[in-house]
Amino acid sequence: MDTIANNALRVDVIIMDRGFFDALCWFEWQRTNGLLRQDDYDRFINFFLAPRFRMVIDLVLAFDASPDTSIEREYRNLLTRKEGSVMRREVLASYREIVSKSLEKYKHMFRQVTMSNTDQKTQDKVSYDITKLTLEKLRGIADEKIGHIPRSKINSGLSSVFRFDEIRDAVEGSMAYAERDAVEHDSSLVQLLPIAVIKQRGEPRILVGRKAEKAVSVKSPERKKLLGYFGGHVREEDSNFLVDQNNLEVLKQCLYREVKEEIGIDVDPSDDNPYCIWVRDGTKSENHLAVVFVIERDLQNTRVTVDGEEMVRYEKKGVTGTGAILNTNQLLKREKIDSWTKNIIEKIIGLQDTEDAYQKGLF
């Protein structure tokens, strides 16, 4: 569970023999049979349905077999036929019914749930079917699909910085997903990128990041720049497990995932009308629209994890890297920054210098 919640980036594939869905079925069975109080049941179920767990589950496989088949397989290589507390026909039949009901109850909360009856299948046949399905799922994950809206749906008269309300209808009504390479080369589409500005509570200091040069293209506006934000593209996987299909919630889920992947911390974007940045300067920025969530927290007690693959502490000695906390004035005047960071400082969070504020008695 710790790997899924906090260290999922360190592994490529996790296969769980007794996973989260199995736990849900077990609690459903216990509650149905009067073995679990309602209050405990509610708390257990809500814990295992937490989005931070479900977001990393791509495929749930449920195997079904009749009680007779299950008992035959259980005792096939044993010397005894004595039934246990669970391996009894009446218990297996009731649990089988609960699994079926649980699939209907919870399948909309997972990306893909598949049930397979194995009564007439050999172990080799089951293994073949599951391996094939798993490889197809992995292929689909590798073919990344990102969120976009038609440029024609956005008012061309908008300034470079505006509120989400200006594009809310376009996002809610027209956001779609397509393969990243196709979207990147289609100038009629605008890609949505939720980003988080992680700011010291009550002070004009922000957490900064630097992308690894190997992680960005030569023409990327983020290359060799210090960034005042974290985040990235909306993926189809950010939407296909959420119960609420409101696309603003999809953007928030994307941001949670991206920040968790980039620097290992949890964020909870709450603004329902965040700022947006859309720079039209003839560069790649024109095809990207940032949805900016300003998140205030105690940065001194925030531990940043940098794996060196996407974000780096520094590319070379003496260069400010990911995890540094800088005053906005210092960032604007002394560092090489991109246009989004410049707009964030000048038009969203402001320029007030903390030291000057102290000197003037403002704090």
GROMACS .gro file of C-alpha atoms in nm:
model
  363
    1MET     CA    1   0.000   0.000   0.000
    2ASP     CA    2   0.287   0.237   0.078
    3THR     CA    3   0.431   0.173  -0.270
    4ILE     CA    4   0.102   0.263  -0.437
    5ALA     CA    5   0.040   0.571  -0.223
    6ASN     CA    6   0.388   0.719  -0.209
    7ASN     CA    7   0.638   0.538  -0.430
    8ALA     CA    8   0.448   0.434  -0.742
    9LEU     CA    9   0.703   0.604  -0.970
   10ARG     CA   10   0.976   0.366  -0.859
   11VAL     CA   11   0.811   0.066  -1.024
   12ASP     CA   12   0.650   0.015  -1.363
   13VAL     CA   13   0.391  -0.252  -1.286
   14ILE     CA   14   0.234  -0.368  -0.960
   15ILE     CA   15   0.031  -0.693  -0.958
   16MET     CA   16  -0.172  -0.745  -0.640
   17ASP     CA   17  -0.314  -1.089  -0.566
   18ARG     CA   18  -0.533  -0.944  -0.289
   19GLY     CA   19  -0.599  -0.586  -0.392
   20PHE     CA   20  -0.829  -0.300  -0.305
   21PHE     CA   21  -1.132  -0.444  -0.484
   22ASP     CA   22  -1.092  -0.772  -0.296
   23ALA     CA   23  -1.102  -0.574   0.031
   24LEU     CA   24  -1.424  -0.401  -0.079
   25CYS     CA   25  -1.586  -0.738  -0.151
   26TRP     CA   26  -1.478  -0.878   0.185
   27PHE     CA   27  -1.625  -0.583   0.376
   28GLU     CA   28  -1.947  -0.612   0.175
   29TRP     CA   29  -1.970  -0.981   0.271
   30GLN     CA   30  -1.902  -0.909   0.638
   31ARG     CA   31  -2.161  -0.630   0.648
   32THR     CA   32  -2.425  -0.843   0.471
   33ASN     CA   33  -2.372  -1.122   0.724
   34GLY     CA   34  -2.387  -0.892   1.026
   35LEU     CA   35  -2.018  -0.926   1.109
   36LEU     CA   36  -1.929  -0.558   1.067
   37ARG     CA   37  -2.093  -0.250   1.216
   38GLN     CA   38  -2.230   0.010   0.974
   39ASP     CA   39  -1.998   0.283   1.103
   40ASP     CA   40  -1.688   0.065   1.064
   41TYR     CA   41  -1.807  -0.052   0.723
   42ASP     CA   42  -1.849   0.306   0.601
   43ARG     CA   43  -1.504   0.408   0.722
   44PHE     CA   44  -1.328   0.104   0.576
   45ILE     CA   45  -1.502   0.136   0.239
   46ASN     CA   46  -1.428   0.509   0.209
   47PHE     CA   47  -1.062   0.448   0.291
   48PHE     CA   48  -1.013   0.187   0.019
   49LEU     CA   49  -1.204   0.404  -0.231
   50ALA     CA   50  -0.980   0.706  -0.174
   51PRO     CA   51  -0.882   0.866  -0.509
   52ARG     CA   52  -0.511   0.849  -0.420
   53PHE     CA   53  -0.539   0.469  -0.439
   54ARG     CA   54  -0.784   0.438  -0.728
   55MET     CA   55  -0.581   0.677  -0.947
   56VAL     CA   56  -0.301   0.422  -0.982
   57ILE     CA   57  -0.525   0.122  -1.051
   58ASP     CA   58  -0.564   0.063  -1.424
   59LEU     CA   59  -0.723  -0.281  -1.430
   60VAL     CA   60  -0.923  -0.494  -1.187
   61LEU     CA   61  -0.955  -0.864  -1.271
   62ALA     CA   62  -1.221  -1.067  -1.092
   63PHE     CA   63  -1.211  -1.446  -1.130
   64ASP     CA   64  -1.537  -1.635  -1.087
   65ALA     CA   65  -1.591  -2.006  -1.028
   66SER     CA   66  -1.869  -2.222  -0.887
   67PRO     CA   67  -1.836  -2.348  -0.528
   68ASP     CA   68  -1.784  -2.704  -0.655
   69THR     CA   69  -1.500  -2.595  -0.883
   70SER     CA   70  -1.339  -2.389  -0.607
   71ILE     CA   71  -1.348  -2.677  -0.358
   72GLU     CA   72  -1.216  -2.926  -0.614
   73ARG     CA   73  -0.920  -2.698  -0.692
   74GLU     CA   74  -0.852  -2.625  -0.325
   75TYR     CA   75  -0.828  -2.989  -0.222
   76ARG     CA   76  -0.690  -3.138  -0.544
   77ASN     CA   77  -0.336  -3.182  -0.406
   78LEU     CA   78  -0.420  -3.218  -0.036
   79LEU     CA   79  -0.454  -3.532   0.172
   80THR     CA   80  -0.769  -3.411   0.350
   81ARG     CA   81  -1.115  -3.312   0.233
   82LYS     CA   82  -1.211  -3.149   0.562
   83GLU     CA   83  -1.390  -2.820   0.503
   84GLY     CA   84  -1.257  -2.499   0.659
   85SER     CA   85  -1.439  -2.192   0.786
   86VAL     CA   86  -1.449  -2.032   0.439
   87MET     CA   87  -1.402  -2.327   0.202
   88ARG     CA   88  -1.760  -2.447   0.241
   89ARG     CA   89  -2.020  -2.451  -0.035
   90GLU     CA   90  -2.269  -2.220   0.139
   91VAL     CA   91  -1.999  -1.965   0.227
   92LEU     CA   92  -1.847  -1.972  -0.121
   93ALA     CA   93  -2.191  -1.931  -0.279
   94SER     CA   94  -2.272  -1.628  -0.063
   95TYR     CA   95  -1.930  -1.471  -0.128
   96ARG     CA   96  -1.967  -1.531  -0.502
   97GLU     CA   97  -2.298  -1.343  -0.494
   98ILE     CA   98  -2.138  -1.054  -0.303
   99VAL     CA   99  -1.855  -1.027  -0.559
  100SER     CA  100  -2.109  -1.002  -0.839
  101LYS     CA  101  -2.302  -0.729  -0.655
  102SER     CA  102  -1.981  -0.543  -0.570
  103LEU     CA  103  -1.881  -0.535  -0.937
  104GLU     CA  104  -2.206  -0.359  -1.022
  105LYS     CA  105  -2.179  -0.127  -0.723
  106TYR     CA  106  -1.819  -0.010  -0.766
  107LYS     CA  107  -1.716  -0.067  -1.127
  108HIS     CA  108  -1.791   0.297  -1.222
  109MET     CA  109  -1.522   0.407  -0.977
  110PHE     CA  110  -1.241   0.214  -1.149
  111ARG     CA  111  -1.097   0.254  -1.498
  112GLN     CA  112  -1.166  -0.103  -1.605
  113VAL     CA  113  -1.318  -0.397  -1.422
  114THR     CA  114  -1.333  -0.738  -1.592
  115MET     CA  115  -1.491  -1.058  -1.461
  116SER     CA  116  -1.388  -1.397  -1.598
  117ASN     CA  117  -1.555  -1.731  -1.527
  118THR     CA  118  -1.290  -2.002  -1.502
  119ASP     CA  119  -1.503  -2.314  -1.448
  120GLN     CA  120  -1.422  -2.456  -1.792
  121LYS     CA  121  -1.073  -2.307  -1.829
  122THR     CA  122  -0.735  -2.455  -1.752
  123GLN     CA  123  -0.478  -2.255  -1.558
  124ASP     CA  124  -0.278  -2.207  -1.880
  125LYS     CA  125  -0.583  -2.068  -2.061
  126VAL     CA  126  -0.660  -1.826  -1.778
  127SER     CA  127  -0.298  -1.711  -1.769
  128TYR     CA  128  -0.298  -1.654  -2.145
  129ASP     CA  129  -0.621  -1.450  -2.139
  130ILE     CA  130  -0.506  -1.233  -1.849
  131THR     CA  131  -0.160  -1.175  -1.994
  132LYS     CA  132  -0.313  -1.067  -2.324
  133LEU     CA  133  -0.556  -0.829  -2.153
  134THR     CA  134  -0.280  -0.683  -1.935
  135LEU     CA  135  -0.049  -0.620  -2.231
  136GLU     CA  136  -0.332  -0.447  -2.418
  137LYS     CA  137  -0.389  -0.223  -2.116
  138LEU     CA  138  -0.017  -0.141  -2.092
  139ARG     CA  139  -0.009  -0.056  -2.462
  140GLY     CA  140  -0.299   0.181  -2.412
  141ILE     CA  141  -0.123   0.352  -2.121
  142ALA     CA  142   0.192   0.395  -2.329
  143ASP     CA  143  -0.010   0.565  -2.607
  144GLU     CA  144  -0.067   0.877  -2.399
  145LYS     CA  145  -0.385   1.072  -2.475
  146ILE     CA  146  -0.399   1.433  -2.358
  147GLY     CA  147  -0.678   1.682  -2.301
  148HIS     CA  148  -0.747   1.969  -2.540
  149ILE     CA  149  -1.016   2.211  -2.655
  150PRO     CA  150  -1.066   2.372  -2.999
  151ARG     CA  151  -0.896   2.710  -3.032
  152SER     CA  152  -1.216   2.834  -3.197
  153LYS     CA  153  -1.400   2.786  -2.865
  154ILE     CA  154  -1.178   3.042  -2.689
  155ASN     CA  155  -1.240   3.416  -2.719
  156SER     CA  156  -0.940   3.547  -2.913
  157GLY     CA  157  -0.978   3.887  -2.746
  158LEU     CA  158  -0.883   3.755  -2.401
  159SER     CA  159  -0.575   3.903  -2.237
  160SER     CA  160  -0.281   3.679  -2.151
  161VAL     CA  161  -0.416   3.635  -1.796
  162PHE     CA  162  -0.784   3.582  -1.720
  163ARG     CA  163  -1.019   3.382  -1.501
  164PHE     CA  164  -1.138   3.028  -1.567
  165ASP     CA  165  -1.498   3.149  -1.601
  166GLU     CA  166  -1.400   3.287  -1.943
  167ILE     CA  167  -1.339   2.935  -2.077
  168ARG     CA  168  -1.553   2.727  -1.841
  169ASP     CA  169  -1.817   2.649  -2.105
  170ALA     CA  170  -1.550   2.546  -2.357
  171VAL     CA  171  -1.376   2.320  -2.107
  172GLU     CA  172  -1.695   2.159  -1.981
  173GLY     CA  173  -1.850   2.118  -2.324
  174SER     CA  174  -1.559   2.060  -2.561
  175MET     CA  175  -1.263   1.905  -2.378
  176ALA     CA  176  -1.159   1.584  -2.551
  177TYR     CA  177  -0.859   1.349  -2.559
  178ALA     CA  178  -0.633   1.241  -2.843
  179GLU     CA  179  -0.284   1.098  -2.887
  180ARG     CA  180  -0.026   1.348  -2.772
  181ASP     CA  181   0.176   1.358  -3.093
  182ALA     CA  182  -0.134   1.439  -3.300
  183VAL     CA  183  -0.246   1.714  -3.061
  184GLU     CA  184   0.102   1.869  -3.044
  185HIS     CA  185   0.106   1.910  -3.423
  186ASP     CA  186  -0.249   2.046  -3.459
  187SER     CA  187  -0.249   2.426  -3.428
  188SER     CA  188  -0.629   2.432  -3.412
  189LEU     CA  189  -0.618   2.267  -3.069
  190VAL     CA  190  -0.519   2.421  -2.737
  191GLN     CA  191  -0.376   2.189  -2.471
  192LEU     CA  192  -0.485   2.237  -2.110
  193LEU     CA  193  -0.216   2.226  -1.841
  194PRO     CA  194  -0.319   2.264  -1.477
  195ILE     CA  195  -0.029   2.406  -1.278
  196ALA     CA  196   0.028   2.472  -0.908
  197VAL     CA  197   0.204   2.776  -0.769
  198ILE     CA  198   0.312   2.655  -0.426
  199LYS     CA  199   0.345   2.965  -0.212
  200GLN     CA  200   0.453   3.033   0.145
  201ARG     CA  201   0.141   3.113   0.343
  202GLY     CA  202   0.108   3.492   0.381
  203GLU     CA  203   0.439   3.570   0.211
  204PRO     CA  204   0.555   3.636  -0.149
  205ARG     CA  205   0.789   3.334  -0.158
  206ILE     CA  206   0.731   3.035  -0.382
  207LEU     CA  207   0.871   2.688  -0.440
  208VAL     CA  208   1.057   2.669  -0.771
  209GLY     CA  209   1.150   2.388  -1.004
  210ARG     CA  210   1.381   2.311  -1.293
  211LYS     CA  211   1.314   2.051  -1.563
  212ALA     CA  212   1.589   1.809  -1.656
  213GLU     CA  213   1.720   1.899  -2.001
  214LYS     CA  214   1.669   1.539  -2.113
  215ALA     CA  215   1.299   1.565  -2.019
  216VAL     CA  216   1.211   1.861  -2.245
  217SER     CA  217   1.248   1.930  -2.614
  218VAL     CA  218   1.503   2.175  -2.753
  219LYS     CA  219   1.225   2.424  -2.838
  220SER     CA  220   1.042   2.394  -2.507
  221PRO     CA  221   0.994   2.729  -2.329
  222GLU     CA  222   1.077   2.546  -2.004
  223ARG     CA  223   1.423   2.438  -2.117
  224LYS     CA  224   1.704   2.583  -1.903
  225LYS     CA  225   1.451   2.802  -1.719
  226LEU     CA  226   1.360   2.824  -1.353
  227LEU     CA  227   0.989   2.759  -1.313
  228GLY     CA  228   0.755   2.905  -1.052
  229TYR     CA  229   0.506   2.622  -1.086
  230PHE     CA  230   0.456   2.246  -1.115
  231GLY     CA  231   0.207   2.051  -1.326
  232GLY     CA  232   0.147   1.922  -1.676
  233HIS     CA  233  -0.087   1.782  -1.938
  234VAL     CA  234  -0.430   1.643  -1.859
  235ARG     CA  235  -0.440   1.274  -1.946
  236GLU     CA  236  -0.741   1.062  -2.024
  237GLU     CA  237  -0.657   0.853  -1.719
  238ASP     CA  238  -0.728   1.159  -1.500
  239SER     CA  239  -1.094   1.144  -1.598
  240ASN     CA  240  -1.192   0.783  -1.646
  241PHE     CA  241  -1.210   0.683  -1.279
  242LEU     CA  242  -1.373   0.992  -1.128
  243VAL     CA  243  -1.733   0.969  -1.013
  244ASP     CA  244  -1.790   1.341  -1.076
  245GLN     CA  245  -1.735   1.407  -1.447
  246ASN     CA  246  -1.709   1.784  -1.399
  247ASN     CA  247  -1.403   1.872  -1.608
  248LEU     CA  248  -1.275   2.123  -1.353
  249GLU     CA  249  -1.247   1.829  -1.114
  250VAL     CA  250  -1.055   1.642  -1.382
  251LEU     CA  251  -0.810   1.935  -1.399
  252LYS     CA  252  -0.769   1.924  -1.021
  253GLN     CA  253  -0.711   1.548  -1.028
  254CYS     CA  254  -0.451   1.596  -1.300
  255LEU     CA  255  -0.274   1.856  -1.089
  256TYR     CA  256  -0.270   1.628  -0.785
  257ARG     CA  257  -0.115   1.349  -0.995
  258GLU     CA  258   0.140   1.572  -1.168
  259VAL     CA  259   0.268   1.738  -0.849
  260LYS     CA  260   0.284   1.401  -0.676
  261GLU     CA  261   0.487   1.263  -0.966
  262GLU     CA  262   0.718   1.564  -0.998
  263ILE     CA  263   0.805   1.648  -0.638
  264GLY     CA  264   0.632   1.386  -0.421
  265ILE     CA  265   0.391   1.609  -0.228
  266ASP     CA  266   0.012   1.616  -0.202
  267VAL     CA  267  -0.180   1.927  -0.305
  268ASP     CA  268  -0.550   1.999  -0.273
  269PRO     CA  269  -0.650   2.266  -0.528
  270SER     CA  270  -0.976   2.421  -0.413
  271ASP     CA  271  -1.023   2.732  -0.630
  272ASP     CA  272  -1.329   2.695  -0.853
  273ASN     CA  273  -1.243   3.000  -1.061
  274PRO     CA  274  -0.862   2.991  -1.093
  275TYR     CA  275  -0.651   3.218  -1.309
  276CYS     CA  276  -0.552   3.110  -1.658
  277ILE     CA  277  -0.252   3.205  -1.870
  278TRP     CA  278  -0.257   3.193  -2.249
  279VAL     CA  279   0.049   3.354  -2.409
  280ARG     CA  280   0.022   3.420  -2.782
  281ASP     CA  281   0.374   3.510  -2.891
  282GLY     CA  282   0.431   3.289  -3.194
  283THR     CA  283   0.598   3.011  -2.991
  284LYS     CA  284   0.476   2.672  -2.868
  285SER     CA  285   0.310   2.857  -2.580
  286GLU     CA  286   0.023   2.947  -2.811
  287ASN     CA  287  -0.088   2.584  -2.813
  288HIS     CA  288  -0.078   2.555  -2.434
  289LEU     CA  289  -0.314   2.713  -2.182
  290ALA     CA  290  -0.224   2.706  -1.813
  291VAL     CA  291  -0.492   2.677  -1.545
  292VAL     CA  292  -0.321   2.824  -1.238
  293PHE     CA  293  -0.400   2.711  -0.884
  294VAL     CA  294  -0.223   2.910  -0.612
  295ILE     CA  295  -0.169   2.681  -0.314
  296GLU     CA  296  -0.047   2.828   0.014
  297ARG     CA  297   0.128   2.617   0.274
  298ASP     CA  298   0.417   2.616   0.521
  299LEU     CA  299   0.711   2.562   0.288
  300GLN     CA  300   0.960   2.514   0.570
  301ASN     CA  301   0.778   2.192   0.664
  302THR     CA  302   0.736   2.073   0.304
  303ARG     CA  303   0.971   1.796   0.196
  304VAL     CA  304   1.030   1.779  -0.178
  305THR     CA  305   1.138   1.457  -0.349
  306VAL     CA  306   1.330   1.491  -0.677
  307ASP     CA  307   1.410   1.176  -0.876
  308GLY     CA  308   1.628   1.346  -1.139
  309GLU     CA  309   1.426   1.209  -1.429
  310GLU     CA  310   1.184   1.497  -1.492
  311MET     CA  311   1.279   1.754  -1.228
  312VAL     CA  312   1.635   1.814  -1.108
  313ARG     CA  313   1.794   1.982  -0.809
  314TYR     CA  314   2.033   2.150  -1.050
  315GLU     CA  315   2.190   2.077  -1.386
  316LYS     CA  316   2.524   2.215  -1.278
  317LYS     CA  317   2.678   2.365  -0.967
  318GLY     CA  318   2.564   2.715  -0.883
  319VAL     CA  319   2.233   2.692  -1.072
  320THR     CA  320   1.913   2.717  -0.869
  321GLY     CA  321   1.717   2.394  -0.891
  322THR     CA  322   1.399   2.221  -0.781
  323GLY     CA  323   1.307   2.263  -0.417
  324ALA     CA  324   1.450   2.611  -0.364
  325ILE     CA  325   1.222   2.873  -0.205
  326LEU     CA  326   1.264   3.216  -0.360
  327ASN     CA  327   1.118   3.560  -0.305
  328THR     CA  328   0.918   3.667  -0.610
  329ASN     CA  329   1.128   3.982  -0.661
  330GLN     CA  330   1.447   3.776  -0.647
  331LEU     CA  331   1.303   3.528  -0.893
  332LEU     CA  332   1.199   3.798  -1.137
  333LYS     CA  333   1.520   4.001  -1.125
  334ARG     CA  334   1.795   3.742  -1.084
  335GLU     CA  335   1.679   3.424  -1.251
  336LYS     CA  336   1.611   3.314  -1.608
  337ILE     CA  337   1.239   3.236  -1.608
  338ASP     CA  338   0.972   3.146  -1.861
  339SER     CA  339   0.674   3.360  -1.966
  340TRP     CA  340   0.425   3.172  -1.745
  341THR     CA  341   0.635   3.233  -1.434
  342LYS     CA  342   0.669   3.602  -1.528
  343ASN     CA  343   0.291   3.634  -1.564
  344ILE     CA  344   0.234   3.449  -1.237
  345ILE     CA  345   0.458   3.690  -1.048
  346GLU     CA  346   0.345   4.012  -1.213
  347LYS     CA  347  -0.027   3.949  -1.259
  348ILE     CA  348  -0.136   3.677  -1.016
  349ILE     CA  349   0.055   3.671  -0.688
  350GLY     CA  350   0.223   4.013  -0.703
  351LEU     CA  351   0.569   4.156  -0.652
  352GLN     CA  352   0.582   4.253  -0.285
  353ASP     CA  353   0.926   4.199  -0.137
  354THR     CA  354   0.918   4.033   0.205
  355GLU     CA  355   1.220   4.221   0.344
  356ASP     CA  356   1.080   4.557   0.231
  357ALA     CA  357   0.747   4.467   0.390
  358TYR     CA  358   0.912   4.393   0.722
  359GLN     CA  359   1.104   4.721   0.708
  360LYS     CA  360   0.783   4.913   0.644
  361GLY     CA  361   0.606   4.739   0.931
  362LEU     CA  362   0.353   4.566   0.711
  363PHE     CA  363   0.403   4.230   0.881
   0.00000   0.00000   0.00000
